[in-house]
Short mmCIF file of C-alpha atoms in Angstrom, two decimals:
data_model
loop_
_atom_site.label_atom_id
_atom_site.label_comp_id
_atom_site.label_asym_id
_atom_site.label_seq_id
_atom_site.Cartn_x
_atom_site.Cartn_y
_atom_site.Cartn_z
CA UNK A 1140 0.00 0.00 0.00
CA UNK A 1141 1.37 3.51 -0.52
CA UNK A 1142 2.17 6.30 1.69
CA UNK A 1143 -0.77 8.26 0.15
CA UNK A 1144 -3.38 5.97 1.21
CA UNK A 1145 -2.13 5.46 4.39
CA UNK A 1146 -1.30 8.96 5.95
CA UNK A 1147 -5.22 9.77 5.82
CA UNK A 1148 -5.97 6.68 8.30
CA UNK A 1149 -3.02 7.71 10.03
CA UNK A 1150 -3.86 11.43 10.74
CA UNK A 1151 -6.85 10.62 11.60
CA UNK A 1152 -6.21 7.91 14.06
CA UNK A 1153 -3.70 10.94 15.50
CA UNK A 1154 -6.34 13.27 15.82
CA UNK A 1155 -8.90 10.53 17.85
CA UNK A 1156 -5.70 10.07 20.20
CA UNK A 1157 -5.00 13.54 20.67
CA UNK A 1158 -8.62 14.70 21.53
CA UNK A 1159 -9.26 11.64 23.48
CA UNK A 1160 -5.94 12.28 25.85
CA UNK A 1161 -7.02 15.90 25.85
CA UNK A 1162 -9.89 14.65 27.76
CA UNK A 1163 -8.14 12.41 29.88
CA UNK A 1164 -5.77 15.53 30.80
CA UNK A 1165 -8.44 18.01 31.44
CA UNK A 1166 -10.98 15.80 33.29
CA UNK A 1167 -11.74 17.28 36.51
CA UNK A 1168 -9.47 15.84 38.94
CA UNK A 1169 -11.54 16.84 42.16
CA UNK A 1170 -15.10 18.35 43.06
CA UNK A 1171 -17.60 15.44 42.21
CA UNK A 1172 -19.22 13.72 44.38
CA UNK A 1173 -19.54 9.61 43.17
CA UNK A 1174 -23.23 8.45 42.68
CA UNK A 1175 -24.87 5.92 44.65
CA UNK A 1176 -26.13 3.56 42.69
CA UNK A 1177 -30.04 4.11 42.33
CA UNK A 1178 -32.37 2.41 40.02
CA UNK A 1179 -34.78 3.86 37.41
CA UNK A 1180 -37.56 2.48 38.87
CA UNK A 1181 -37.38 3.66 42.23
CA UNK A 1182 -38.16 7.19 41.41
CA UNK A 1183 -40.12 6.69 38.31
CA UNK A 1184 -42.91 4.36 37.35
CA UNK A 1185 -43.29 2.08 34.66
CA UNK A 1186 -45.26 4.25 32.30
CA UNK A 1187 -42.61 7.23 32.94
CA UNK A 1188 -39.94 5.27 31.35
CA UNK A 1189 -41.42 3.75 28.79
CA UNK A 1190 -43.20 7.42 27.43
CA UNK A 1191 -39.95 8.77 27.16
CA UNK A 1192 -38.42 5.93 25.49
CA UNK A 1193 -41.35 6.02 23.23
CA UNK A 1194 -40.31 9.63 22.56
CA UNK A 1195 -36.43 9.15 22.30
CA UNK A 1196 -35.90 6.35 20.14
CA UNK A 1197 -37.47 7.66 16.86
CA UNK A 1198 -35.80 11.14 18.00
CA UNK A 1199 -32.75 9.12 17.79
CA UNK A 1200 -32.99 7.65 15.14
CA UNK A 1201 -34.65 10.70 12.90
CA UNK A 1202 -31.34 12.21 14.69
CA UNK A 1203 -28.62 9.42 13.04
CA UNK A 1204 -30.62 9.54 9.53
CA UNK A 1205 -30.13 13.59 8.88
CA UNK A 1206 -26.35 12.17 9.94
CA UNK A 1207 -26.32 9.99 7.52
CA UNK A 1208 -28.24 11.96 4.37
CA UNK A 1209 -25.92 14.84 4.83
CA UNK A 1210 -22.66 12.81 5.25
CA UNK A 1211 -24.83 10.75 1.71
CA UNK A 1212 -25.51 14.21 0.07
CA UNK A 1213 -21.68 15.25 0.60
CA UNK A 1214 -20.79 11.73 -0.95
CA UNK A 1215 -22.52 12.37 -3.92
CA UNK A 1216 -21.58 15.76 -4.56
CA UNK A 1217 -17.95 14.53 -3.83
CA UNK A 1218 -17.99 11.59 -6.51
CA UNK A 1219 -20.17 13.21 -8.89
CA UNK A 1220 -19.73 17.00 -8.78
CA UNK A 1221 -21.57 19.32 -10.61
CA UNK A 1222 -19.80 21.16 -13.77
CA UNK A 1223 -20.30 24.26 -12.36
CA UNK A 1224 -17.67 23.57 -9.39
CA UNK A 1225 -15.19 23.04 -12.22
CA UNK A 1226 -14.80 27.01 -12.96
CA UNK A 1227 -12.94 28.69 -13.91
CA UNK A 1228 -13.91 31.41 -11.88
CA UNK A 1229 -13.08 35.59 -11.88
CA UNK A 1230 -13.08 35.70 -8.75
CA UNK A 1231 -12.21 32.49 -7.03
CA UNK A 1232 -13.33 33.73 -3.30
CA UNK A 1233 -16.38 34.62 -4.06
CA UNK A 1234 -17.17 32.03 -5.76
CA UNK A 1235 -16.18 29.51 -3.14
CA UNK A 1236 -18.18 31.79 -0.58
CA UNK A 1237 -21.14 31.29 -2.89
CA UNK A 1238 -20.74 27.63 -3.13
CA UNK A 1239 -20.03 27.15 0.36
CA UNK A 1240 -23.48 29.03 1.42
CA UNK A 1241 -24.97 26.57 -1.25
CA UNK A 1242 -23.48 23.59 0.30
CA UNK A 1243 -25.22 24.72 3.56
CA UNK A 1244 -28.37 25.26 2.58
CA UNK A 1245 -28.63 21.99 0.10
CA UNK A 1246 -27.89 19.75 3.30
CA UNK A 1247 -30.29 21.97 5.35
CA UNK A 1248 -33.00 20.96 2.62
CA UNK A 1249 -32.26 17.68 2.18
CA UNK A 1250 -32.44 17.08 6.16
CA UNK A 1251 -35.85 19.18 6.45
CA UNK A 1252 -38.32 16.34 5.92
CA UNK A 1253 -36.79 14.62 8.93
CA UNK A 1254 -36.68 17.76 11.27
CA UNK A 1255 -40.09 18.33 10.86
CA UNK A 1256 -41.35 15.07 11.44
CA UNK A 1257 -39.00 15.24 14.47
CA UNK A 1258 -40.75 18.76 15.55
CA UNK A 1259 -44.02 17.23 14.61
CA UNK A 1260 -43.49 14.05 17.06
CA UNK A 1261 -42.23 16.79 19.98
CA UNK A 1262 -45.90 18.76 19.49
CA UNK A 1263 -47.63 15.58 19.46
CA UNK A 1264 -45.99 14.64 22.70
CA UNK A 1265 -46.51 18.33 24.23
CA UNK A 1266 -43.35 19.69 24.23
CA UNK A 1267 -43.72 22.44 21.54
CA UNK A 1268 -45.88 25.40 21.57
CA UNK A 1269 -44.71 27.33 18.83
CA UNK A 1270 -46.56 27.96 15.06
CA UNK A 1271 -44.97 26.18 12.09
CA UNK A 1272 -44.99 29.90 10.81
CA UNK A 1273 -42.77 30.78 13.77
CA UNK A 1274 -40.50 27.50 13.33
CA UNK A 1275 -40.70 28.70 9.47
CA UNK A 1276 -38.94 32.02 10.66
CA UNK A 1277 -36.48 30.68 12.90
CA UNK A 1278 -35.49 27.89 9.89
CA UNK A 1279 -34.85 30.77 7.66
CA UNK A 1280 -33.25 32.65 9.76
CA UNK A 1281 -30.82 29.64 10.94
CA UNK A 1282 -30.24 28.81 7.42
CA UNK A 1283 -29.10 32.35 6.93
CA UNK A 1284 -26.54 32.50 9.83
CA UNK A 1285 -25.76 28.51 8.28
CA UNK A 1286 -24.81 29.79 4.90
CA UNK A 1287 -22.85 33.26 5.36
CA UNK A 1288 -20.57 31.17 8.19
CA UNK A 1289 -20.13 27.95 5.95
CA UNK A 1290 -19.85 30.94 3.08
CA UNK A 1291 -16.83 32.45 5.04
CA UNK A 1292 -15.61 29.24 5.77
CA UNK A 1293 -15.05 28.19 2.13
CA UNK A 1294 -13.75 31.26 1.14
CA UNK A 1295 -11.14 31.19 4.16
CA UNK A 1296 -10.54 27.52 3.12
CA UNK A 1297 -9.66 28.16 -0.46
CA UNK A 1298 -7.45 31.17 0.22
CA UNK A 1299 -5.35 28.83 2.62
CA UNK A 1300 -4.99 26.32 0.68
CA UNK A 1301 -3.95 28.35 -2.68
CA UNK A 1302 -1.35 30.43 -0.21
CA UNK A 1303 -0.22 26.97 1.21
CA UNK A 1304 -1.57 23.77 -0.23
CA UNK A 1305 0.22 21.08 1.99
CA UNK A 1306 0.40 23.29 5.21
CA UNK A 1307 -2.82 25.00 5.06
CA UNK A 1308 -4.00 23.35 8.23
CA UNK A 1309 -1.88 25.19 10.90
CA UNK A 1310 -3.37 28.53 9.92
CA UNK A 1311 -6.57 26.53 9.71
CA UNK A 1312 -6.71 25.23 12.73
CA UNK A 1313 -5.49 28.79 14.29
CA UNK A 1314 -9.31 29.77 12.13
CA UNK A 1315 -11.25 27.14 13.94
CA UNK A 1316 -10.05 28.15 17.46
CA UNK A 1317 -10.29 31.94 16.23
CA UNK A 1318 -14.22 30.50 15.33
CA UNK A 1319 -14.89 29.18 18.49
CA UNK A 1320 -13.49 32.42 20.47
CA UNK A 1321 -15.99 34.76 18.44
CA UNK A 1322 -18.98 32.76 18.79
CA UNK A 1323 -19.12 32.47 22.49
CA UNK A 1324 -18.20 35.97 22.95
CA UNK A 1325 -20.37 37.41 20.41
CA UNK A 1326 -22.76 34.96 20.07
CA UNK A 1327 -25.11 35.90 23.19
CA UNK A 1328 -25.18 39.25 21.71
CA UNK A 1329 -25.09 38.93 18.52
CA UNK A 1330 -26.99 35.51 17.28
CA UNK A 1331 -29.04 34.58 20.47
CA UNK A 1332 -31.13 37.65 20.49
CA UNK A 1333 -32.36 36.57 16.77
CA UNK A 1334 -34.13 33.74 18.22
CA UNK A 1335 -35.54 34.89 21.67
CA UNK A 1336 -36.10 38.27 24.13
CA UNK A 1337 -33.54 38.54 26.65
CA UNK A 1338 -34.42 40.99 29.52
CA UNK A 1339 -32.20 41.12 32.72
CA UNK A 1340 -33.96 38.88 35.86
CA UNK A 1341 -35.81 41.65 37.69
CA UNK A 1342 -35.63 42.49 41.21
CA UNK A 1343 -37.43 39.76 43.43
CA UNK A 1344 -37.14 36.51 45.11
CA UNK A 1345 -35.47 34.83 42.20
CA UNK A 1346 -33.04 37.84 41.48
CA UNK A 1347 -31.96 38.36 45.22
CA UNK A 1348 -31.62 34.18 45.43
CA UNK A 1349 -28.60 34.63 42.33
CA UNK A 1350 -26.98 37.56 43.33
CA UNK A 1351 -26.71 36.32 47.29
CA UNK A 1352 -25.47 32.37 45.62
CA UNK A 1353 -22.63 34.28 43.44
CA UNK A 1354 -21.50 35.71 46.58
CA UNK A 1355 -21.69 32.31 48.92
CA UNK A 1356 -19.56 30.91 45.88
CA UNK A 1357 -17.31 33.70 45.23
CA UNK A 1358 -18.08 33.99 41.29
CA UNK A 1359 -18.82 37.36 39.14
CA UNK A 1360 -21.58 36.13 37.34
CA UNK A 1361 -22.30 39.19 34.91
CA UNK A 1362 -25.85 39.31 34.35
CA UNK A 1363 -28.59 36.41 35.03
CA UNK A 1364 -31.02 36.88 31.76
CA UNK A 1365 -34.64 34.98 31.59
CA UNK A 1366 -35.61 34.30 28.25
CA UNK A 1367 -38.82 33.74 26.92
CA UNK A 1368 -38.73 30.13 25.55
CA UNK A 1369 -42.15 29.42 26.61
CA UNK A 1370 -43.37 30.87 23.00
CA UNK A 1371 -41.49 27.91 21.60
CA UNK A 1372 -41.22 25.38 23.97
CA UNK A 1373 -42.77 23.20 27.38
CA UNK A 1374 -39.05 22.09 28.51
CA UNK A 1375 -37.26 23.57 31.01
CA UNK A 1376 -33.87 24.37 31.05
CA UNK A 1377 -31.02 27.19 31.87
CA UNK A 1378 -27.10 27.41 31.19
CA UNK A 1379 -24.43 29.67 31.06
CA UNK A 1380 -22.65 31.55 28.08
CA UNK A 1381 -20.68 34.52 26.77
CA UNK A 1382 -16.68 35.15 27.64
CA UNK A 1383 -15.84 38.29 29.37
CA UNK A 1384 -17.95 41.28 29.24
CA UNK A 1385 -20.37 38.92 28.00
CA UNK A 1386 -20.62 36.29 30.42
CA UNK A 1387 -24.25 35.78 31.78
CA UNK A 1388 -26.45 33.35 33.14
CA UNK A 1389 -29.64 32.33 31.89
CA UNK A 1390 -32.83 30.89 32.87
CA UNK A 1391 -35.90 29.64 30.56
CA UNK A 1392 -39.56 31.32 31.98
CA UNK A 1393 -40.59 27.72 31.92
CA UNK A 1394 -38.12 26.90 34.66
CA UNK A 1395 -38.66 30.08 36.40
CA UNK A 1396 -42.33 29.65 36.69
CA UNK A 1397 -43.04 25.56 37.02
CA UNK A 1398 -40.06 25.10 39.51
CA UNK A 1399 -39.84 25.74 43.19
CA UNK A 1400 -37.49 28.20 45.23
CA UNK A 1401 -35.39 25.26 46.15
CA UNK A 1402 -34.84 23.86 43.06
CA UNK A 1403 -34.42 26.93 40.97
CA UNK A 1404 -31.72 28.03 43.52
CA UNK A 1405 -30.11 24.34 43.13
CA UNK A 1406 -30.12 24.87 39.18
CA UNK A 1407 -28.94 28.85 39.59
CA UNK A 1408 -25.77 26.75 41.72
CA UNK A 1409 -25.41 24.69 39.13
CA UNK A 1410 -24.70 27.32 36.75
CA UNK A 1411 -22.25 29.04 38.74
CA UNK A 1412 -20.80 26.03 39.22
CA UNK A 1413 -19.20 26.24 35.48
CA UNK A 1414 -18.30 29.86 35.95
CA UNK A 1415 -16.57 28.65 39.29
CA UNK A 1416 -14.71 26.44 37.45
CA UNK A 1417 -13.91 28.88 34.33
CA UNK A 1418 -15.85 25.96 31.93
CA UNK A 1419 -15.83 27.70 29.04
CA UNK A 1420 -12.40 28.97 29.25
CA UNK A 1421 -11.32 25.19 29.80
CA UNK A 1422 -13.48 24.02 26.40
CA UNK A 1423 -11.78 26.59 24.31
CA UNK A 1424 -8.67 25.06 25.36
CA UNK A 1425 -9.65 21.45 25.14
CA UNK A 1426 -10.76 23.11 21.07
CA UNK A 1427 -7.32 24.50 20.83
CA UNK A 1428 -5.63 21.38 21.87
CA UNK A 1429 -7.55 18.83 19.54
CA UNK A 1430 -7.92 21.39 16.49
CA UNK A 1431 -4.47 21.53 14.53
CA UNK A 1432 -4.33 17.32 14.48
CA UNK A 1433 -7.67 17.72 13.76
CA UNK A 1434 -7.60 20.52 10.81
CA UNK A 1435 -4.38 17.76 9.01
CA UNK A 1436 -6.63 15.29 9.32
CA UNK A 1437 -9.31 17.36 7.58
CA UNK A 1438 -6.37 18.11 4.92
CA UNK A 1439 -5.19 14.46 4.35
CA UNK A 1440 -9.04 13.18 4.08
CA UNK A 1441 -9.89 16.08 2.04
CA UNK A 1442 -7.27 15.34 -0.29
CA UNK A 1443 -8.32 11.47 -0.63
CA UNK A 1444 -11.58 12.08 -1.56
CA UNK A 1445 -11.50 14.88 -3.73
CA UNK A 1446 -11.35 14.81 -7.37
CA UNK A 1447 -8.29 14.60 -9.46
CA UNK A 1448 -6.74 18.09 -9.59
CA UNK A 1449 -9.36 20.08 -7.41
CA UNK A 1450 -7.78 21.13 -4.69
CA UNK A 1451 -7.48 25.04 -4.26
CA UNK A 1452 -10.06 25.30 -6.72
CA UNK A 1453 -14.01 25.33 -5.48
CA UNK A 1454 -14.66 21.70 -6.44
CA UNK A 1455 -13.24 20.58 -3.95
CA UNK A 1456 -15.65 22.02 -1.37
CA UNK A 1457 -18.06 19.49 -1.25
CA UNK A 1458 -14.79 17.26 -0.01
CA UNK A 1459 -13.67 19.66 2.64
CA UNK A 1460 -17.18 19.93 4.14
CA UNK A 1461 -17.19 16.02 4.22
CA UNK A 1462 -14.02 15.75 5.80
CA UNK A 1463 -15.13 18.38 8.75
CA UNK A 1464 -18.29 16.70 9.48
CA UNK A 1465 -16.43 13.62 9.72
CA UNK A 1466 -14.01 14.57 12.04
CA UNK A 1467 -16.05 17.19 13.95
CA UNK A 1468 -18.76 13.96 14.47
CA UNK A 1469 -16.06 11.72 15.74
CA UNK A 1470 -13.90 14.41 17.87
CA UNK A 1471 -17.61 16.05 19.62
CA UNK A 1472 -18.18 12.30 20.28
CA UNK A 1473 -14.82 12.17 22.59
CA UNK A 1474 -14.90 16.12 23.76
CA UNK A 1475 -18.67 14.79 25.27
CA UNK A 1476 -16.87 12.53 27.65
CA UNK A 1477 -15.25 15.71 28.97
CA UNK A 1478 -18.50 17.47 28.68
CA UNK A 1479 -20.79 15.06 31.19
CA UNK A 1480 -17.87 14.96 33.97
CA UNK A 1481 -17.84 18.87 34.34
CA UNK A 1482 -21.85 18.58 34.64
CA UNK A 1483 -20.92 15.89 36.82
CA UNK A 1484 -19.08 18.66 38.82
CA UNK A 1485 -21.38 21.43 38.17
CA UNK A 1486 -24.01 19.00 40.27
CA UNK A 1487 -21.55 18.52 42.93
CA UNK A 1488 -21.16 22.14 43.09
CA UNK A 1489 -24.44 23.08 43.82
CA UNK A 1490 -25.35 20.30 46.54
CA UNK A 1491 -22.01 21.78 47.67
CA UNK A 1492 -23.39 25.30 47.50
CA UNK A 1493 -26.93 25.02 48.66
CA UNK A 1494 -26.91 21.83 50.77
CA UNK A 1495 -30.04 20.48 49.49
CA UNK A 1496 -30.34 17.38 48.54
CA UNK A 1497 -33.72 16.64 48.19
CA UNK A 1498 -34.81 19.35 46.25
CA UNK A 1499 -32.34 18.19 43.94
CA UNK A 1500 -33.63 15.00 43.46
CA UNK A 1501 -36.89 16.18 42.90
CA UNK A 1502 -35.70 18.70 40.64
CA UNK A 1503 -33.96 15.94 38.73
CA UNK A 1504 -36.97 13.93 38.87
CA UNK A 1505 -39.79 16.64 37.25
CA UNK A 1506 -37.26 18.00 34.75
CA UNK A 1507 -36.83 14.82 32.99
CA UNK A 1508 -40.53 13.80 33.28
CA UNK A 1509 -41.36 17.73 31.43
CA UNK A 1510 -38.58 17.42 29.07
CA UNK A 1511 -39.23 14.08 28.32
CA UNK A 1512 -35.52 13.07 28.75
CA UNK A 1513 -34.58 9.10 29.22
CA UNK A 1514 -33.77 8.62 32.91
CA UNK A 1515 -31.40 5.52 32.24
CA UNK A 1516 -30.35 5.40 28.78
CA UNK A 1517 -27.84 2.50 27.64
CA UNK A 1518 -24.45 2.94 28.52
CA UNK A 1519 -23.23 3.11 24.98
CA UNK A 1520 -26.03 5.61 23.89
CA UNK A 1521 -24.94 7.95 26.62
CA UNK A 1522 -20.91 7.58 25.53
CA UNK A 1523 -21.82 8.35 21.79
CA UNK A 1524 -24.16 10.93 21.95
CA UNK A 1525 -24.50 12.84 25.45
CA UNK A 1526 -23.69 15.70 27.02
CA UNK A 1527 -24.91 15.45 30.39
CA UNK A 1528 -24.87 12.64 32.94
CA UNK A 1529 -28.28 10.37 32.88
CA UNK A 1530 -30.78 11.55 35.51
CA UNK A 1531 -30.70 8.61 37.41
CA UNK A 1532 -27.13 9.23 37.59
CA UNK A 1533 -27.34 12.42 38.66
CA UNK A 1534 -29.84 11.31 41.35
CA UNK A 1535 -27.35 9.28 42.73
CA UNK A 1536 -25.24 12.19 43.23
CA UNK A 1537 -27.72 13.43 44.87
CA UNK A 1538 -28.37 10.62 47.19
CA UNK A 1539 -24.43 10.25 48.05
CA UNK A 1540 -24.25 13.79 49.36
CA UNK A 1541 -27.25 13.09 51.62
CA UNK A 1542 -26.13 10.00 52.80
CA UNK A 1543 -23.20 11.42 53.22
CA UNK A 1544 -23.92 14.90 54.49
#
């Protein structure tokens, strides 16, 4: 076999290594609390766990199809492009901008079907309240933001690789990192307010309860924002965003007004938990770490799959987007590891914080019963595609601390 075919297997293999001892470096070392073990059952009945599991699988699996038709659609364009991606073209750039915003919206099309039977199957089950000429808005408008960054991303692309064709990826993967920087700083107030009203938590119980929690845990939490998802959704949820000046917390109307005192201060701990810990700080490093094994990667697969004699030229687009979603599926698979053990924390945190066990549990309890989440998924459904711990494992943090306590 020759060298060619094997340094794509190779690099990526690297990359997998690299992100998943990233992880391993960065896990948190101290600060969470191990769960008991707890059963499913014993804080949910029968027909609880098998509603949501009637909910989740086909979510799932609508989920891993629009995987599979846009990594298909990418396939296709890659092994039979279209003349037009041939050129020549005045002005290269623009033209791969133009391409690149078509690439985006083409997969967004192609996927469509299945996210609206997905959206469909959420209003059947309760959890939606918004119009399909409101979801028709917010498509268009996400298809918008889609295409000018995949747009700029092509362009970008193309200009690296014409300045330098075999080391384009060190610059690149400086862009990604540069990418991920911008969005969390700007994106709270910049892209979030496109989708939903943001207005500063006013004075009152709630208000009083965040400001005197920052000060019990020593954290500057910028501003705590309620937003108003109840105009889309049922589910509850809240989380923290922004970098610097626009760090905030924020907090869905749905949990504000469905949850108790207790439990919204346990999920206001929780949140301050992560800016404790400087969480989003730590993922842009975890990004910067796995991103220049991951951009040569992208380069070495890119080059395998395109056509003969397209690289630096827009037809091989279509190649470069399928290399990224490749490797951005397999490395957000490992970074998720690191992502469930500083939730993991963040729980700890807030037991730690408020000393409240059982309004924990509870709260763990009624948010997955309104947000329909699967209390004890399978083991290897959680590694592949979760974020956060299961609830019944984060009940059993919840249960150590009081047993404990």
């Amino acid at each position: 076999m020759d060298r060619g075919r094997l340094r794509w297997p190779v690099a990526i293999a690297a990359a997998v290594v690299v992100a998943e001892l990233a992880v391993a470096v960065l896990r948190p070392r101290e600060g969470i609390i191990e769960p008991a073990p707890v059963r499913a059952e014993s804080y949910f009945s029968a027909s609880e766990i098998d509603r949501a599991r009637d909910y989740n699988g086909p979510q799932r699996a609508l989920y891993g199809a629009a995987l599979a038709i846009q990594i298909g659609v990418l396939v296709l364009l890659v092994r039979h492009p279209p003349r037009r991606l041939s050129g020549p073209f005045r002005r290269p750039l623009l033209a791969a901008a133009a391409i690149g915003a078509a690439l985006s919206v083409t997969i967004s099309l192609a996927v469509l079907p299945l996210n609206v039977a997905g959206r469909q199957r959420a209003r059947d089950y309760g959890l939606i309240t918004q119009s399909w000429g409101g979801y028709a808005r917010d498509t268009a408008v996400s298809w918008g933001i889609g295409g000018v960054i995949a747009g700029a991303g092509a362009a970008a692309g193309i200009a690296l690789i014409r300045r330098s064709p075999r080391r384009w990826w060190i610059p690149g993967s400086a862009v990604v990192v540069a990418f991920g920087v911008v969005t969390i700083y700007a994106g709270p107030v910049v892209l979030d307010p496109l989708f939903n009203t943001f207005k500063p938590l006013p004075a009152g119980q709630v208000r009083s309860d965040v400001l005197d929690l920052a000060r019990k845990a020593g954290v500057e939490v910028g501003e705590v924002y309620a937003i108003d998802a109840s105009r889309r959704t049922t589910a509850a949820n809240a989380y923290v965003t922004g970098l610097g000046h626009t760090k905030r917390v924020v907090l869905y109307d749905t949990l504000i007004e469905n949850f108790s005192r207790d439990e919204l201060r346990l999920v206001v701990a929780h949140e301050l938990g992560h800016v404790h810990y400087d969480d989003v700080p730590w993922g842009l490093l975890y990004l910067t770490i796995v991103a220049p094994l991951g951009m040569f990667a992208v380069a070495r697969l890119t080059e395998r799959v395109a056509p003969q004699g397209a690289i630096g030229g827009a037809a091989m687009l279509p190649a470069l987007a399928l290399s990224m979603t490749v490797m951005a599926t397999a490395i957000t698979t490992i970074s998720n590891q690191h992502s469930r053990a500083i939730e993991a924390r963040a729980d700890s945190f807030a037991l730690q914080t408020t000393d409240e066990p059982k309004p924990f549990i509870s709260f763990e309890r009624r948010i997955a019963l309104r947000n329909l989440s699967d209390p004890d998924p399978p083991d290897w459904l959680t590694f592949l595609m979760a974020t956060h711990p299961p609830t019944i494992e984060r009940i059993g943090i919840g249960v150590a601390y009081e047993r404990d306590r």
